[in-house]
């Protein structure tokens, strides 16, 4: 890449290092490898930590432990939004005893189950809207939708005065005819629906949601999701304002050939490979 977003090694700053982690989908092993590779970093999860892969609850527990230590900021993905629906209406039902609320809770749970949540159910022997795992409920309650990262590693809820990087699951928050709330659109939109406008002062934005063949740039938007749950590949981006850092791609158990089915969009960005051994240790290539 060339120009203001040219790829360079992450510069050293006095602030903390923030590492963006895209869709984990139950790959707790890759999250552990990321923590081992960047032991001092603050992790910014793009959401979709649950569903599809083998260990959603373990992944959630690790993320919540990091958050409790002040080492993680957690964003909502569309899969967390689906998981939230049944829980939201069941909580309403507990306060109102309105069977209409209970019906919506069951419908919400079925929506999630039919879109990836069934893998979470298989991890548990007893799981339904009435037996929602506390760690998962706490995780869903902790999620944010859009944040802005400044050069000192600070994470803001609204656009700051200084230059920043916008981070959200699928896209920047924008007005869209299918979504009343721009922050809801930020959970669902695809790259081909852009390019999306960015707030003043935002240098570029970073997203997951849509699996791609390699970490890439499309306009001023960066996409990192490599389908970790099936390919075993997880792209990690150290945040740097003005420049774009080299992406670290962890490669563990999985089938990298499945990348070929994902869309080839935009232009590739610089990346380095790090192999994850069976014991979870890493070997840099």
PDB file of C-alpha atoms in Angstrom:
ATOM      1  CA  UNK A   1       0.000   0.000   0.000  1.00  0.00           C
ATOM      2  CA  UNK A   2       1.132   3.502  -0.649  1.00  0.00           C
ATOM      3  CA  UNK A   3       0.100   6.952   0.514  1.00  0.00           C
ATOM      4  CA  UNK A   4      -1.187   7.920   3.977  1.00  0.00           C
ATOM      5  CA  UNK A   5      -2.125   4.323   4.787  1.00  0.00           C
ATOM      6  CA  UNK A   6       1.089   2.690   3.621  1.00  0.00           C
ATOM      7  CA  UNK A   7       1.944  -0.449   5.571  1.00  0.00           C
ATOM      8  CA  UNK A   8       4.787  -0.015   8.032  1.00  0.00           C
ATOM      9  CA  UNK A   9       5.836  -1.839  11.171  1.00  0.00           C
ATOM     10  CA  UNK A  10       3.853  -0.613  14.159  1.00  0.00           C
ATOM     11  CA  UNK A  11       5.743   2.391  15.571  1.00  0.00           C
ATOM     12  CA  UNK A  12       6.698   2.435  19.215  1.00  0.00           C
ATOM     13  CA  UNK A  13       4.666   4.923  21.240  1.00  0.00           C
ATOM     14  CA  UNK A  14       4.352   5.835  24.885  1.00  0.00           C
ATOM     15  CA  UNK A  15       0.749   4.617  24.830  1.00  0.00           C
ATOM     16  CA  UNK A  16      -0.434   1.051  25.071  1.00  0.00           C
ATOM     17  CA  UNK A  17      -0.449  -1.262  22.080  1.00  0.00           C
ATOM     18  CA  UNK A  18      -3.973  -2.074  20.881  1.00  0.00           C
ATOM     19  CA  UNK A  19      -4.396  -5.275  18.848  1.00  0.00           C
ATOM     20  CA  UNK A  20      -7.598  -5.719  16.844  1.00  0.00           C
ATOM     21  CA  UNK A  21      -8.896  -9.314  16.858  1.00  0.00           C
ATOM     22  CA  UNK A  22     -11.516 -10.255  14.234  1.00  0.00           C
ATOM     23  CA  UNK A  23     -14.156 -12.993  14.292  1.00  0.00           C
ATOM     24  CA  UNK A  24     -12.958 -15.833  16.544  1.00  0.00           C
ATOM     25  CA  UNK A  25     -16.077 -18.007  16.279  1.00  0.00           C
ATOM     26  CA  UNK A  26     -15.111 -20.295  19.126  1.00  0.00           C
ATOM     27  CA  UNK A  27     -11.380 -20.521  18.390  1.00  0.00           C
ATOM     28  CA  UNK A  28     -10.131 -20.057  21.947  1.00  0.00           C
ATOM     29  CA  UNK A  29      -6.860 -21.700  20.917  1.00  0.00           C
ATOM     30  CA  UNK A  30      -6.082 -18.859  18.503  1.00  0.00           C
ATOM     31  CA  UNK A  31      -7.042 -16.264  21.115  1.00  0.00           C
ATOM     32  CA  UNK A  32      -4.636 -17.861  23.591  1.00  0.00           C
ATOM     33  CA  UNK A  33      -1.899 -17.811  20.947  1.00  0.00           C
ATOM     34  CA  UNK A  34      -2.573 -14.115  20.304  1.00  0.00           C
ATOM     35  CA  UNK A  35      -2.283 -13.326  24.023  1.00  0.00           C
ATOM     36  CA  UNK A  36       0.961 -15.280  24.182  1.00  0.00           C
ATOM     37  CA  UNK A  37       2.371 -13.440  21.175  1.00  0.00           C
ATOM     38  CA  UNK A  38       1.384  -9.988  22.483  1.00  0.00           C
ATOM     39  CA  UNK A  39       1.578 -10.407  26.273  1.00  0.00           C
ATOM     40  CA  UNK A  40       1.420  -6.688  27.070  1.00  0.00           C
ATOM     41  CA  UNK A  41      -1.203  -5.622  24.525  1.00  0.00           C
ATOM     42  CA  UNK A  42      -4.776  -4.463  24.941  1.00  0.00           C
ATOM     43  CA  UNK A  43      -7.075  -6.555  22.736  1.00  0.00           C
ATOM     44  CA  UNK A  44      -9.996  -5.074  20.839  1.00  0.00           C
ATOM     45  CA  UNK A  45     -12.381  -7.844  19.776  1.00  0.00           C
ATOM     46  CA  UNK A  46     -14.494  -7.190  16.674  1.00  0.00           C
ATOM     47  CA  UNK A  47     -17.269  -9.516  17.839  1.00  0.00           C
ATOM     48  CA  UNK A  48     -18.516 -12.835  16.492  1.00  0.00           C
ATOM     49  CA  UNK A  49     -16.459 -14.569  19.155  1.00  0.00           C
ATOM     50  CA  UNK A  50     -19.215 -17.182  19.426  1.00  0.00           C
ATOM     51  CA  UNK A  51     -20.923 -19.769  17.155  1.00  0.00           C
ATOM     52  CA  UNK A  52     -19.672 -22.052  14.371  1.00  0.00           C
ATOM     53  CA  UNK A  53     -16.398 -23.053  16.020  1.00  0.00           C
ATOM     54  CA  UNK A  54     -15.794 -25.596  18.796  1.00  0.00           C
ATOM     55  CA  UNK A  55     -15.319 -23.578  22.010  1.00  0.00           C
ATOM     56  CA  UNK A  56     -17.546 -20.515  22.153  1.00  0.00           C
ATOM     57  CA  UNK A  57     -17.941 -20.509  25.935  1.00  0.00           C
ATOM     58  CA  UNK A  58     -14.227 -20.913  26.573  1.00  0.00           C
ATOM     59  CA  UNK A  59     -13.557 -18.069  24.140  1.00  0.00           C
ATOM     60  CA  UNK A  60     -16.063 -15.879  25.985  1.00  0.00           C
ATOM     61  CA  UNK A  61     -14.515 -16.747  29.362  1.00  0.00           C
ATOM     62  CA  UNK A  62     -11.048 -15.795  28.129  1.00  0.00           C
ATOM     63  CA  UNK A  63     -12.295 -12.505  26.701  1.00  0.00           C
ATOM     64  CA  UNK A  64     -14.100 -11.662  29.932  1.00  0.00           C
ATOM     65  CA  UNK A  65     -10.981 -12.492  31.966  1.00  0.00           C
ATOM     66  CA  UNK A  66      -8.950 -10.154  29.768  1.00  0.00           C
ATOM     67  CA  UNK A  67     -11.610  -7.471  30.170  1.00  0.00           C
ATOM     68  CA  UNK A  68     -11.590  -7.865  33.959  1.00  0.00           C
ATOM     69  CA  UNK A  69      -7.825  -7.350  33.863  1.00  0.00           C
ATOM     70  CA  UNK A  70      -8.279  -4.155  31.836  1.00  0.00           C
ATOM     71  CA  UNK A  71      -6.738  -5.845  28.810  1.00  0.00           C
ATOM     72  CA  UNK A  72      -9.679  -6.114  26.421  1.00  0.00           C
ATOM     73  CA  UNK A  73     -12.463  -4.046  24.917  1.00  0.00           C
ATOM     74  CA  UNK A  74     -15.263  -6.162  23.483  1.00  0.00           C
ATOM     75  CA  UNK A  75     -17.463  -5.248  20.532  1.00  0.00           C
ATOM     76  CA  UNK A  76     -20.708  -6.824  19.416  1.00  0.00           C
ATOM     77  CA  UNK A  77     -20.962  -8.830  16.210  1.00  0.00           C
ATOM     78  CA  UNK A  78     -24.109  -9.911  14.426  1.00  0.00           C
ATOM     79  CA  UNK A  79     -23.888 -13.343  16.075  1.00  0.00           C
ATOM     80  CA  UNK A  80     -23.863 -11.764  19.534  1.00  0.00           C
ATOM     81  CA  UNK A  81     -26.808  -9.616  18.463  1.00  0.00           C
ATOM     82  CA  UNK A  82     -28.753 -12.772  17.564  1.00  0.00           C
ATOM     83  CA  UNK A  83     -27.765 -14.430  20.837  1.00  0.00           C
ATOM     84  CA  UNK A  84     -28.944 -11.343  22.698  1.00  0.00           C
ATOM     85  CA  UNK A  85     -32.490 -11.413  21.279  1.00  0.00           C
ATOM     86  CA  UNK A  86     -33.905 -14.344  23.228  1.00  0.00           C
ATOM     87  CA  UNK A  87     -32.193 -13.257  26.454  1.00  0.00           C
ATOM     88  CA  UNK A  88     -33.543  -9.706  26.110  1.00  0.00           C
ATOM     89  CA  UNK A  89     -37.153 -10.840  25.776  1.00  0.00           C
ATOM     90  CA  UNK A  90     -36.853 -13.494  28.494  1.00  0.00           C
ATOM     91  CA  UNK A  91     -35.657 -10.836  30.915  1.00  0.00           C
ATOM     92  CA  UNK A  92     -38.691  -8.795  29.922  1.00  0.00           C
ATOM     93  CA  UNK A  93     -40.909 -11.796  30.582  1.00  0.00           C
ATOM     94  CA  UNK A  94     -39.444 -12.294  34.079  1.00  0.00           C
ATOM     95  CA  UNK A  95     -40.548  -8.766  34.938  1.00  0.00           C
ATOM     96  CA  UNK A  96     -43.953  -8.765  33.240  1.00  0.00           C
ATOM     97  CA  UNK A  97     -45.022 -12.433  33.025  1.00  0.00           C
ATOM     98  CA  UNK A  98     -46.462 -11.447  29.652  1.00  0.00           C
ATOM     99  CA  UNK A  99     -46.641 -14.580  27.506  1.00  0.00           C
ATOM    100  CA  UNK A 100     -46.144 -12.399  24.436  1.00  0.00           C
ATOM    101  CA  UNK A 101     -42.693 -11.555  25.773  1.00  0.00           C
ATOM    102  CA  UNK A 102     -42.019 -15.246  26.388  1.00  0.00           C
ATOM    103  CA  UNK A 103     -43.039 -16.068  22.813  1.00  0.00           C
ATOM    104  CA  UNK A 104     -40.630 -13.418  21.511  1.00  0.00           C
ATOM    105  CA  UNK A 105     -37.893 -14.911  23.724  1.00  0.00           C
ATOM    106  CA  UNK A 106     -38.413 -18.343  22.175  1.00  0.00           C
ATOM    107  CA  UNK A 107     -38.522 -16.859  18.665  1.00  0.00           C
ATOM    108  CA  UNK A 108     -35.314 -14.961  19.383  1.00  0.00           C
ATOM    109  CA  UNK A 109     -33.604 -18.098  20.624  1.00  0.00           C
ATOM    110  CA  UNK A 110     -34.711 -19.987  17.514  1.00  0.00           C
ATOM    111  CA  UNK A 111     -33.358 -17.183  15.305  1.00  0.00           C
ATOM    112  CA  UNK A 112     -29.972 -17.562  16.943  1.00  0.00           C
ATOM    113  CA  UNK A 113     -30.013 -21.369  16.939  1.00  0.00           C
ATOM    114  CA  UNK A 114     -30.698 -21.447  13.185  1.00  0.00           C
ATOM    115  CA  UNK A 115     -27.805 -19.084  12.462  1.00  0.00           C
ATOM    116  CA  UNK A 116     -24.901 -20.659  14.311  1.00  0.00           C
ATOM    117  CA  UNK A 117     -26.083 -20.834  17.907  1.00  0.00           C
ATOM    118  CA  UNK A 118     -26.638 -24.575  17.733  1.00  0.00           C
ATOM    119  CA  UNK A 119     -22.893 -25.067  18.142  1.00  0.00           C
ATOM    120  CA  UNK A 120     -23.094 -23.327  21.525  1.00  0.00           C
ATOM    121  CA  UNK A 121     -26.003 -25.550  22.537  1.00  0.00           C
ATOM    122  CA  UNK A 122     -23.891 -28.614  21.720  1.00  0.00           C
ATOM    123  CA  UNK A 123     -21.275 -27.422  24.229  1.00  0.00           C
ATOM    124  CA  UNK A 124     -23.828 -27.640  27.049  1.00  0.00           C
ATOM    125  CA  UNK A 125     -26.018 -30.441  28.314  1.00  0.00           C
ATOM    126  CA  UNK A 126     -28.873 -28.166  29.402  1.00  0.00           C
ATOM    127  CA  UNK A 127     -29.341 -24.935  27.512  1.00  0.00           C
ATOM    128  CA  UNK A 128     -32.401 -22.910  26.595  1.00  0.00           C
ATOM    129  CA  UNK A 129     -33.847 -19.475  27.098  1.00  0.00           C
ATOM    130  CA  UNK A 130     -34.533 -20.385  30.768  1.00  0.00           C
ATOM    131  CA  UNK A 131     -30.997 -21.778  31.314  1.00  0.00           C
ATOM    132  CA  UNK A 132     -28.885 -19.113  29.676  1.00  0.00           C
ATOM    133  CA  UNK A 133     -25.207 -19.446  30.749  1.00  0.00           C
ATOM    134  CA  UNK A 134     -24.258 -16.611  33.100  1.00  0.00           C
ATOM    135  CA  UNK A 135     -20.841 -16.106  31.518  1.00  0.00           C
ATOM    136  CA  UNK A 136     -22.479 -15.687  28.122  1.00  0.00           C
ATOM    137  CA  UNK A 137     -25.141 -13.322  29.492  1.00  0.00           C
ATOM    138  CA  UNK A 138     -22.452 -11.229  31.213  1.00  0.00           C
ATOM    139  CA  UNK A 139     -20.452 -11.168  27.990  1.00  0.00           C
ATOM    140  CA  UNK A 140     -23.430  -9.962  25.956  1.00  0.00           C
ATOM    141  CA  UNK A 141     -24.092  -7.227  28.525  1.00  0.00           C
ATOM    142  CA  UNK A 142     -20.491  -5.999  28.252  1.00  0.00           C
ATOM    143  CA  UNK A 143     -20.428  -5.428  24.501  1.00  0.00           C
ATOM    144  CA  UNK A 144     -20.072  -2.125  22.711  1.00  0.00           C
ATOM    145  CA  UNK A 145     -20.831  -1.463  19.046  1.00  0.00           C
ATOM    146  CA  UNK A 146     -18.463   1.223  17.752  1.00  0.00           C
ATOM    147  CA  UNK A 147     -15.254   2.669  19.206  1.00  0.00           C
ATOM    148  CA  UNK A 148     -12.486   5.019  18.128  1.00  0.00           C
ATOM    149  CA  UNK A 149      -8.806   4.435  18.906  1.00  0.00           C
ATOM    150  CA  UNK A 150      -6.344   7.320  19.123  1.00  0.00           C
ATOM    151  CA  UNK A 151      -2.595   7.247  18.737  1.00  0.00           C
ATOM    152  CA  UNK A 152      -2.002   6.912  22.480  1.00  0.00           C
ATOM    153  CA  UNK A 153      -4.007   3.662  22.575  1.00  0.00           C
ATOM    154  CA  UNK A 154      -7.018   5.264  24.252  1.00  0.00           C
ATOM    155  CA  UNK A 155     -10.419   3.896  23.215  1.00  0.00           C
ATOM    156  CA  UNK A 156     -13.293   6.366  22.856  1.00  0.00           C
ATOM    157  CA  UNK A 157     -17.058   5.893  22.550  1.00  0.00           C
ATOM    158  CA  UNK A 158     -17.461   8.926  20.258  1.00  0.00           C
ATOM    159  CA  UNK A 159     -15.166  10.493  17.635  1.00  0.00           C
ATOM    160  CA  UNK A 160     -12.370  12.314  19.499  1.00  0.00           C
ATOM    161  CA  UNK A 161     -10.890  15.647  18.472  1.00  0.00           C
ATOM    162  CA  UNK A 162      -7.562  14.089  17.471  1.00  0.00           C
ATOM    163  CA  UNK A 163      -7.092  11.657  14.540  1.00  0.00           C
ATOM    164  CA  UNK A 164      -8.444   8.171  15.218  1.00  0.00           C
ATOM    165  CA  UNK A 165      -9.231   4.735  13.822  1.00  0.00           C
ATOM    166  CA  UNK A 166     -12.896   3.675  13.800  1.00  0.00           C
ATOM    167  CA  UNK A 167     -13.496   0.047  14.805  1.00  0.00           C
ATOM    168  CA  UNK A 168     -16.810  -1.810  14.396  1.00  0.00           C
ATOM    169  CA  UNK A 169     -17.865  -5.332  13.500  1.00  0.00           C
ATOM    170  CA  UNK A 170     -19.098  -4.974   9.918  1.00  0.00           C
ATOM    171  CA  UNK A 171     -18.945  -1.342   8.800  1.00  0.00           C
ATOM    172  CA  UNK A 172     -18.890   2.211  10.088  1.00  0.00           C
ATOM    173  CA  UNK A 173     -22.231   3.339  11.563  1.00  0.00           C
ATOM    174  CA  UNK A 174     -24.176   4.755   8.615  1.00  0.00           C
ATOM    175  CA  UNK A 175     -27.775   5.484   7.709  1.00  0.00           C
ATOM    176  CA  UNK A 176     -29.277   2.578   5.793  1.00  0.00           C
ATOM    177  CA  UNK A 177     -32.867   1.862   4.728  1.00  0.00           C
ATOM    178  CA  UNK A 178     -32.878  -1.594   6.374  1.00  0.00           C
ATOM    179  CA  UNK A 179     -31.684  -0.415   9.787  1.00  0.00           C
ATOM    180  CA  UNK A 180     -33.203   2.306  11.943  1.00  0.00           C
ATOM    181  CA  UNK A 181     -30.073   2.777  14.004  1.00  0.00           C
ATOM    182  CA  UNK A 182     -26.690   3.421  12.281  1.00  0.00           C
ATOM    183  CA  UNK A 183     -24.989   1.360  14.997  1.00  0.00           C
ATOM    184  CA  UNK A 184     -27.223  -1.571  14.030  1.00  0.00           C
ATOM    185  CA  UNK A 185     -26.127  -1.191  10.408  1.00  0.00           C
ATOM    186  CA  UNK A 186     -22.540  -1.441  11.685  1.00  0.00           C
ATOM    187  CA  UNK A 187     -23.275  -5.062  12.694  1.00  0.00           C
ATOM    188  CA  UNK A 188     -24.565  -6.279   9.341  1.00  0.00           C
ATOM    189  CA  UNK A 189     -23.401  -4.378   6.241  1.00  0.00           C
ATOM    190  CA  UNK A 190     -21.055  -5.980   3.705  1.00  0.00           C
ATOM    191  CA  UNK A 191     -18.073  -4.393   1.927  1.00  0.00           C
ATOM    192  CA  UNK A 192     -19.860  -4.332  -1.443  1.00  0.00           C
ATOM    193  CA  UNK A 193     -22.472  -2.006   0.097  1.00  0.00           C
ATOM    194  CA  UNK A 194     -19.789   0.643   0.634  1.00  0.00           C
ATOM    195  CA  UNK A 195     -17.626   2.614   0.530  1.00  0.00           C
ATOM    196  CA  UNK A 196     -18.969   4.120   3.717  1.00  0.00           C
ATOM    197  CA  UNK A 197     -18.474   7.713   4.895  1.00  0.00           C
ATOM    198  CA  UNK A 198     -16.217   8.178   7.900  1.00  0.00           C
ATOM    199  CA  UNK A 199     -16.562  10.872  10.576  1.00  0.00           C
ATOM    200  CA  UNK A 200     -14.227  13.834  10.393  1.00  0.00           C
ATOM    201  CA  UNK A 201     -10.856  12.991  11.889  1.00  0.00           C
ATOM    202  CA  UNK A 202     -11.147   9.235  11.300  1.00  0.00           C
ATOM    203  CA  UNK A 203      -8.170   8.113   9.206  1.00  0.00           C
ATOM    204  CA  UNK A 204      -9.442   4.610   8.410  1.00  0.00           C
ATOM    205  CA  UNK A 205     -11.811   1.987   9.785  1.00  0.00           C
ATOM    206  CA  UNK A 206     -11.336  -1.704  10.660  1.00  0.00           C
ATOM    207  CA  UNK A 207     -13.913  -4.499  10.359  1.00  0.00           C
ATOM    208  CA  UNK A 208     -14.525  -8.239  10.328  1.00  0.00           C
ATOM    209  CA  UNK A 209     -17.878  -9.923   9.540  1.00  0.00           C
ATOM    210  CA  UNK A 210     -17.237 -10.710   5.857  1.00  0.00           C
ATOM    211  CA  UNK A 211     -14.603 -13.451   5.368  1.00  0.00           C
ATOM    212  CA  UNK A 212     -11.971 -12.491   2.802  1.00  0.00           C
ATOM    213  CA  UNK A 213      -9.025 -14.334   1.267  1.00  0.00           C
ATOM    214  CA  UNK A 214      -6.394 -12.115   2.863  1.00  0.00           C
ATOM    215  CA  UNK A 215      -6.248  -8.978   5.035  1.00  0.00           C
ATOM    216  CA  UNK A 216      -7.192  -6.196   2.669  1.00  0.00           C
ATOM    217  CA  UNK A 217      -7.929  -2.564   2.149  1.00  0.00           C
ATOM    218  CA  UNK A 218     -11.021  -1.356   0.298  1.00  0.00           C
ATOM    219  CA  UNK A 219     -10.891   2.409   0.122  1.00  0.00           C
ATOM    220  CA  UNK A 220     -10.354   3.581   3.686  1.00  0.00           C
ATOM    221  CA  UNK A 221     -11.804   0.388   5.190  1.00  0.00           C
ATOM    222  CA  UNK A 222      -9.706  -2.561   6.401  1.00  0.00           C
ATOM    223  CA  UNK A 223     -11.181  -6.096   6.505  1.00  0.00           C
ATOM    224  CA  UNK A 224      -9.555  -8.807   8.622  1.00  0.00           C
ATOM    225  CA  UNK A 225     -11.887 -11.821   8.900  1.00  0.00           C
ATOM    226  CA  UNK A 226     -10.141 -14.906   7.460  1.00  0.00           C
ATOM    227  CA  UNK A 227     -12.742 -17.453   8.560  1.00  0.00           C
ATOM    228  CA  UNK A 228     -10.689 -18.589  11.547  1.00  0.00           C
ATOM    229  CA  UNK A 229     -13.221 -21.211  12.652  1.00  0.00           C
ATOM    230  CA  UNK A 230     -12.575 -23.293   9.500  1.00  0.00           C
ATOM    231  CA  UNK A 231      -9.287 -22.012   8.031  1.00  0.00           C
ATOM    232  CA  UNK A 232      -7.383 -21.818  11.325  1.00  0.00           C
ATOM    233  CA  UNK A 233      -6.139 -18.366  10.301  1.00  0.00           C
ATOM    234  CA  UNK A 234      -6.561 -15.283  12.489  1.00  0.00           C
ATOM    235  CA  UNK A 235      -5.411 -11.815  11.376  1.00  0.00           C
ATOM    236  CA  UNK A 236      -4.231  -9.463  14.145  1.00  0.00           C
ATOM    237  CA  UNK A 237      -3.816  -5.752  13.454  1.00  0.00           C
ATOM    238  CA  UNK A 238      -1.835  -3.467  15.786  1.00  0.00           C
ATOM    239  CA  UNK A 239      -3.567  -0.083  15.683  1.00  0.00           C
ATOM    240  CA  UNK A 240      -1.521   2.821  14.379  1.00  0.00           C
ATOM    241  CA  UNK A 241      -3.072   6.136  13.407  1.00  0.00           C
ATOM    242  CA  UNK A 242      -1.955   7.623  10.054  1.00  0.00           C
ATOM    243  CA  UNK A 243      -0.027   4.511   9.000  1.00  0.00           C
ATOM    244  CA  UNK A 244      -1.248   0.948   8.639  1.00  0.00           C
ATOM    245  CA  UNK A 245       0.702  -1.623  10.622  1.00  0.00           C
ATOM    246  CA  UNK A 246       1.767  -4.984   9.267  1.00  0.00           C
ATOM    247  CA  UNK A 247      -0.865  -7.622  10.051  1.00  0.00           C
ATOM    248  CA  UNK A 248       0.162 -10.740  11.967  1.00  0.00           C
ATOM    249  CA  UNK A 249      -1.629 -13.828  10.642  1.00  0.00           C
ATOM    250  CA  UNK A 250      -1.750 -16.707  13.112  1.00  0.00           C
ATOM    251  CA  UNK A 251      -2.110 -20.106  11.424  1.00  0.00           C
ATOM    252  CA  UNK A 252      -3.248 -23.040  13.530  1.00  0.00           C
ATOM    253  CA  UNK A 253      -5.421 -26.106  13.044  1.00  0.00           C
ATOM    254  CA  UNK A 254      -7.725 -25.760  10.065  1.00  0.00           C
ATOM    255  CA  UNK A 255      -7.893 -25.850   6.295  1.00  0.00           C
ATOM    256  CA  UNK A 256      -6.344 -22.739   4.685  1.00  0.00           C
ATOM    257  CA  UNK A 257      -7.567 -23.942   1.275  1.00  0.00           C
ATOM    258  CA  UNK A 258     -11.032 -22.804   2.288  1.00  0.00           C
ATOM    259  CA  UNK A 259      -9.877 -19.223   1.844  1.00  0.00           C
ATOM    260  CA  UNK A 260     -10.374 -19.737  -1.888  1.00  0.00           C
ATOM    261  CA  UNK A 261     -14.169 -19.629  -1.506  1.00  0.00           C
ATOM    262  CA  UNK A 262     -14.082 -16.151   0.026  1.00  0.00           C
ATOM    263  CA  UNK A 263     -14.310 -13.000  -2.124  1.00  0.00           C
ATOM    264  CA  UNK A 264     -11.165 -11.347  -3.450  1.00  0.00           C
ATOM    265  CA  UNK A 265     -11.761  -7.654  -2.814  1.00  0.00           C
ATOM    266  CA  UNK A 266      -9.682  -4.500  -2.713  1.00  0.00           C
ATOM    267  CA  UNK A 267      -5.940  -4.683  -2.356  1.00  0.00           C
ATOM    268  CA  UNK A 268      -3.901  -6.878   0.000  1.00  0.00           C
ATOM    269  CA  UNK A 269      -2.093  -5.294   2.919  1.00  0.00           C
ATOM    270  CA  UNK A 270       1.274  -6.354   4.268  1.00  0.00           C
ATOM    271  CA  UNK A 271       1.202  -9.359   6.578  1.00  0.00           C
ATOM    272  CA  UNK A 272       3.576 -11.720   8.351  1.00  0.00           C
ATOM    273  CA  UNK A 273       2.870 -15.361   9.136  1.00  0.00           C
ATOM    274  CA  UNK A 274       3.088 -16.917  12.588  1.00  0.00           C
ATOM    275  CA  UNK A 275       2.517 -20.659  12.975  1.00  0.00           C
ATOM    276  CA  UNK A 276       0.654 -21.953  16.028  1.00  0.00           C
ATOM    277  CA  UNK A 277       1.924 -25.312  17.255  1.00  0.00           C
ATOM    278  CA  UNK A 278      -0.339 -27.991  18.701  1.00  0.00           C
ATOM    279  CA  UNK A 279       0.675 -26.969  22.244  1.00  0.00           C
ATOM    280  CA  UNK A 280      -0.431 -23.371  21.559  1.00  0.00           C
ATOM    281  CA  UNK A 281       3.066 -21.923  21.278  1.00  0.00           C
ATOM    282  CA  UNK A 282       3.961 -19.885  18.211  1.00  0.00           C
ATOM    283  CA  UNK A 283       6.705 -20.076  15.638  1.00  0.00           C
ATOM    284  CA  UNK A 284       7.267 -16.959  13.576  1.00  0.00           C
ATOM    285  CA  UNK A 285       7.852 -17.481   9.843  1.00  0.00           C
TER     286      UNK A 285
END
